[in-house]
Tab-separated table of C-alpha atoms in Angstrom:
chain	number	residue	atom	x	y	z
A	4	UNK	CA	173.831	149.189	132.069
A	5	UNK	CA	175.578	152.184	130.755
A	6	UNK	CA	174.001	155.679	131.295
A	7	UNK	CA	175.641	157.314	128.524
A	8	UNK	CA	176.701	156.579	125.218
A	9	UNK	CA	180.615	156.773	124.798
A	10	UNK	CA	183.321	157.218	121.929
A	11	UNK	CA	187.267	155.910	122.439
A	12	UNK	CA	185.768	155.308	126.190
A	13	UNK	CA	184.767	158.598	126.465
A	14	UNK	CA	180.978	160.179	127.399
A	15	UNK	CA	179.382	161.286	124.613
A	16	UNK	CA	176.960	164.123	126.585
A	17	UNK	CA	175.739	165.905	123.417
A	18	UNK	CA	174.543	162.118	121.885
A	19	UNK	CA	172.878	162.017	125.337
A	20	UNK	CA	170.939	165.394	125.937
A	21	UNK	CA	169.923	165.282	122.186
A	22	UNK	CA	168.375	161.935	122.606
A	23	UNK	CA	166.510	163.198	126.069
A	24	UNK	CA	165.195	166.182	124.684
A	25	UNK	CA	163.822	164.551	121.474
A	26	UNK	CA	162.308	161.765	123.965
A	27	UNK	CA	160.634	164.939	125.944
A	28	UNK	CA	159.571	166.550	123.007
A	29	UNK	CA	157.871	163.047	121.901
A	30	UNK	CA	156.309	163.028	125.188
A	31	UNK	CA	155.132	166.308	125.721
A	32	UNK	CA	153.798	166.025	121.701
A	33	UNK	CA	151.871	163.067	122.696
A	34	UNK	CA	150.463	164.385	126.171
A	35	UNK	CA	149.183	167.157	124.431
A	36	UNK	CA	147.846	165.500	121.562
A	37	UNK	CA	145.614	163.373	123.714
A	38	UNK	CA	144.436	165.978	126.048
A	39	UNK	CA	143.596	168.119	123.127
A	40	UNK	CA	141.724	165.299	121.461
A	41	UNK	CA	139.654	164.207	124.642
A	42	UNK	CA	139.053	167.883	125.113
A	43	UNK	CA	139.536	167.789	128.209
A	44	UNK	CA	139.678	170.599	131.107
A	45	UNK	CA	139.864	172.717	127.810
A	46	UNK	CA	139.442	176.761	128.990
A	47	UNK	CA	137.375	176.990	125.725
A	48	UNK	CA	134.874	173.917	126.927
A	49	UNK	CA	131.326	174.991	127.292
A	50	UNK	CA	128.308	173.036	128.620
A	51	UNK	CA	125.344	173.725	125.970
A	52	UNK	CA	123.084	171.523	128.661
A	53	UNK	CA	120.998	174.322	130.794
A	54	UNK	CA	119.100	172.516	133.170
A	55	UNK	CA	120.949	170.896	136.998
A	56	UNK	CA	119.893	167.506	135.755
A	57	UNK	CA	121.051	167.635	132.382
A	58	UNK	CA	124.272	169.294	133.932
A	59	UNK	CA	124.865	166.650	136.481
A	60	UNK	CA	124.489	164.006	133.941
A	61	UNK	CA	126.462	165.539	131.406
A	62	UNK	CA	129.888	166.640	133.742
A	63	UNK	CA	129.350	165.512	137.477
A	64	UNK	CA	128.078	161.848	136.814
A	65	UNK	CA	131.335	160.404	135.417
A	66	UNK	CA	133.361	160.719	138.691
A	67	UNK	CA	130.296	161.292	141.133
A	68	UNK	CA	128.560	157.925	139.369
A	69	UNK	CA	124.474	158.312	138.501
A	70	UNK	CA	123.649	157.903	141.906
A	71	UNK	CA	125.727	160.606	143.404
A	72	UNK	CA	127.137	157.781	145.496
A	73	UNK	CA	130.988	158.497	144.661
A	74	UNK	CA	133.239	156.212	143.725
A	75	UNK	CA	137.190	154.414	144.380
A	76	UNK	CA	139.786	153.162	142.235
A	77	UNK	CA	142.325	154.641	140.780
A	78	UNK	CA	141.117	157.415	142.783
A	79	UNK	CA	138.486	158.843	144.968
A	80	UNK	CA	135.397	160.595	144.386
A	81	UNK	CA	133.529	161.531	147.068
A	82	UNK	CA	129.872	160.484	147.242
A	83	UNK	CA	127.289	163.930	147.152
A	84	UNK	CA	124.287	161.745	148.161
A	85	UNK	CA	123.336	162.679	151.939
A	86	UNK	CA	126.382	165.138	151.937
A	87	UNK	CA	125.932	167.419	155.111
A	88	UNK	CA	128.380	169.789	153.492
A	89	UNK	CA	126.102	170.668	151.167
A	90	UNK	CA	123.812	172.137	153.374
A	91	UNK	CA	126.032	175.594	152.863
A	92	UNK	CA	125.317	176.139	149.865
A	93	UNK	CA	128.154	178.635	149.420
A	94	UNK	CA	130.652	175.365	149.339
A	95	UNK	CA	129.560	174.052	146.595
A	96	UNK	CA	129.446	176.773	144.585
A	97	UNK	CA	132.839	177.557	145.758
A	98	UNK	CA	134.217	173.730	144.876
A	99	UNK	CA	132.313	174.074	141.607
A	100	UNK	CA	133.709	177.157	140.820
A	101	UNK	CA	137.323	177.190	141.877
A	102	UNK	CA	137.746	173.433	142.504
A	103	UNK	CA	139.263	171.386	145.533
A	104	UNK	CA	141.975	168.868	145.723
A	105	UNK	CA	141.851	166.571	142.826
A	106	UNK	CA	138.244	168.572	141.546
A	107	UNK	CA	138.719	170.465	138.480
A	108	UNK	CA	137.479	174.056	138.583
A	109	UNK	CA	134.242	174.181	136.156
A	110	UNK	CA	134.002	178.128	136.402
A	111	UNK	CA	135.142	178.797	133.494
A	112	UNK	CA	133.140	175.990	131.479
A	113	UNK	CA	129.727	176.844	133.079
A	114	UNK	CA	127.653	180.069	132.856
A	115	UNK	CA	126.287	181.478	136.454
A	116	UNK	CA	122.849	180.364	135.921
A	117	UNK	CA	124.231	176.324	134.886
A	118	UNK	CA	126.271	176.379	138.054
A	119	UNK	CA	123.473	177.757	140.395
A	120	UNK	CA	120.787	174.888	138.426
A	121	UNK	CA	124.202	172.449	139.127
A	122	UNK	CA	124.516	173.140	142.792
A	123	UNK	CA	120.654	173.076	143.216
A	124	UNK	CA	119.561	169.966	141.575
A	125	UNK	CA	121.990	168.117	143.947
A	126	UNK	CA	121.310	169.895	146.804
A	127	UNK	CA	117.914	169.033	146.221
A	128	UNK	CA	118.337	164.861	145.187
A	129	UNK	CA	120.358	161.900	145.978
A	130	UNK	CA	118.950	162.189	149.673
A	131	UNK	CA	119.873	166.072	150.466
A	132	UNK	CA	116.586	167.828	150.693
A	133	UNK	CA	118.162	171.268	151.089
A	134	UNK	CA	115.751	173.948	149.978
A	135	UNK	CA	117.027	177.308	150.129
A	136	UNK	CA	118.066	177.639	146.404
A	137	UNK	CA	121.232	179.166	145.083
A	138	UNK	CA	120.764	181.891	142.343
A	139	UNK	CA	122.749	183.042	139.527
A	140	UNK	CA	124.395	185.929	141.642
A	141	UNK	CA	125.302	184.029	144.613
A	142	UNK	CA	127.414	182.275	142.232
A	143	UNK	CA	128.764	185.378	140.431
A	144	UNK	CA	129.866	186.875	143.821
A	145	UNK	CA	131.729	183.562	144.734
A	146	UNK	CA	133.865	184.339	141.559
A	147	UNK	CA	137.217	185.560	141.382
């Protein structure tokens, strides 16, 4: 298998970066046509859903599955049914917010008062029963 093309048995490099960059530049096109077209992670995505259920159906769902009971596969997405780390209430916000690992940030998608209706309808479902409630400032003070 030869790595570059050659002329009279000698490299051709130009033939060879031209034909790289226009395979990059086909590949990059593409990457961003899709992501653009699935609208996805987009900074100018907004939620018009207000309340946690609606929310939760809408975004969190389609790793988190219905049932909150997480998920494997191609990856892993933790289960938020009977989560004892959701009895601080200041991480979630935080993950929801500003993200974690392979979590996308959501704060600049969701409005304080859809992440604090977020964070409390699963807080309070899916076998948490947390009850202290999370309000549109504690959510505006765990921005950055």
């Amino acid at each position: 298998m030869r790595l570059h093309a050659r002329e009279g048995g000698k490299p051709r490099p130009l033939l060879a970066a031209a034909t790289a960059s226009a395979l990059l530049v086909t590949c990059a096109g593409a990457t961003l046509a899709t992501a653009q077209s699935a609208n996805f992670l987009s900074t100018t995505t907004h939620y018009p859903e207000q309340s946690g259920e609606a929310l939760y159906h809408a975004i969190c769902q389609g790793c988190h599955m219905a049932d909150a009971k997480g998920a494997s596969g191609a990856g892993t997405y933790p289960a938020l049914a009977a989560d004892a780390k959701l009895e601080a209430a200041g991480y979630a916000v935080l993950v929801v917010v500003q993200g974690q690992r392979a979590m996308p940030a959501f704060g600049y998608a969701l409005t304080d008062e859809q992440i604090a209706a977020v964070v409390n309808y699963v807080r309070g479902h899916f076998g948490n029963g947390y009850t202290d409630e999370v309000t549109a400032a504690d959510v505006k003070a765990a921005r950055p």
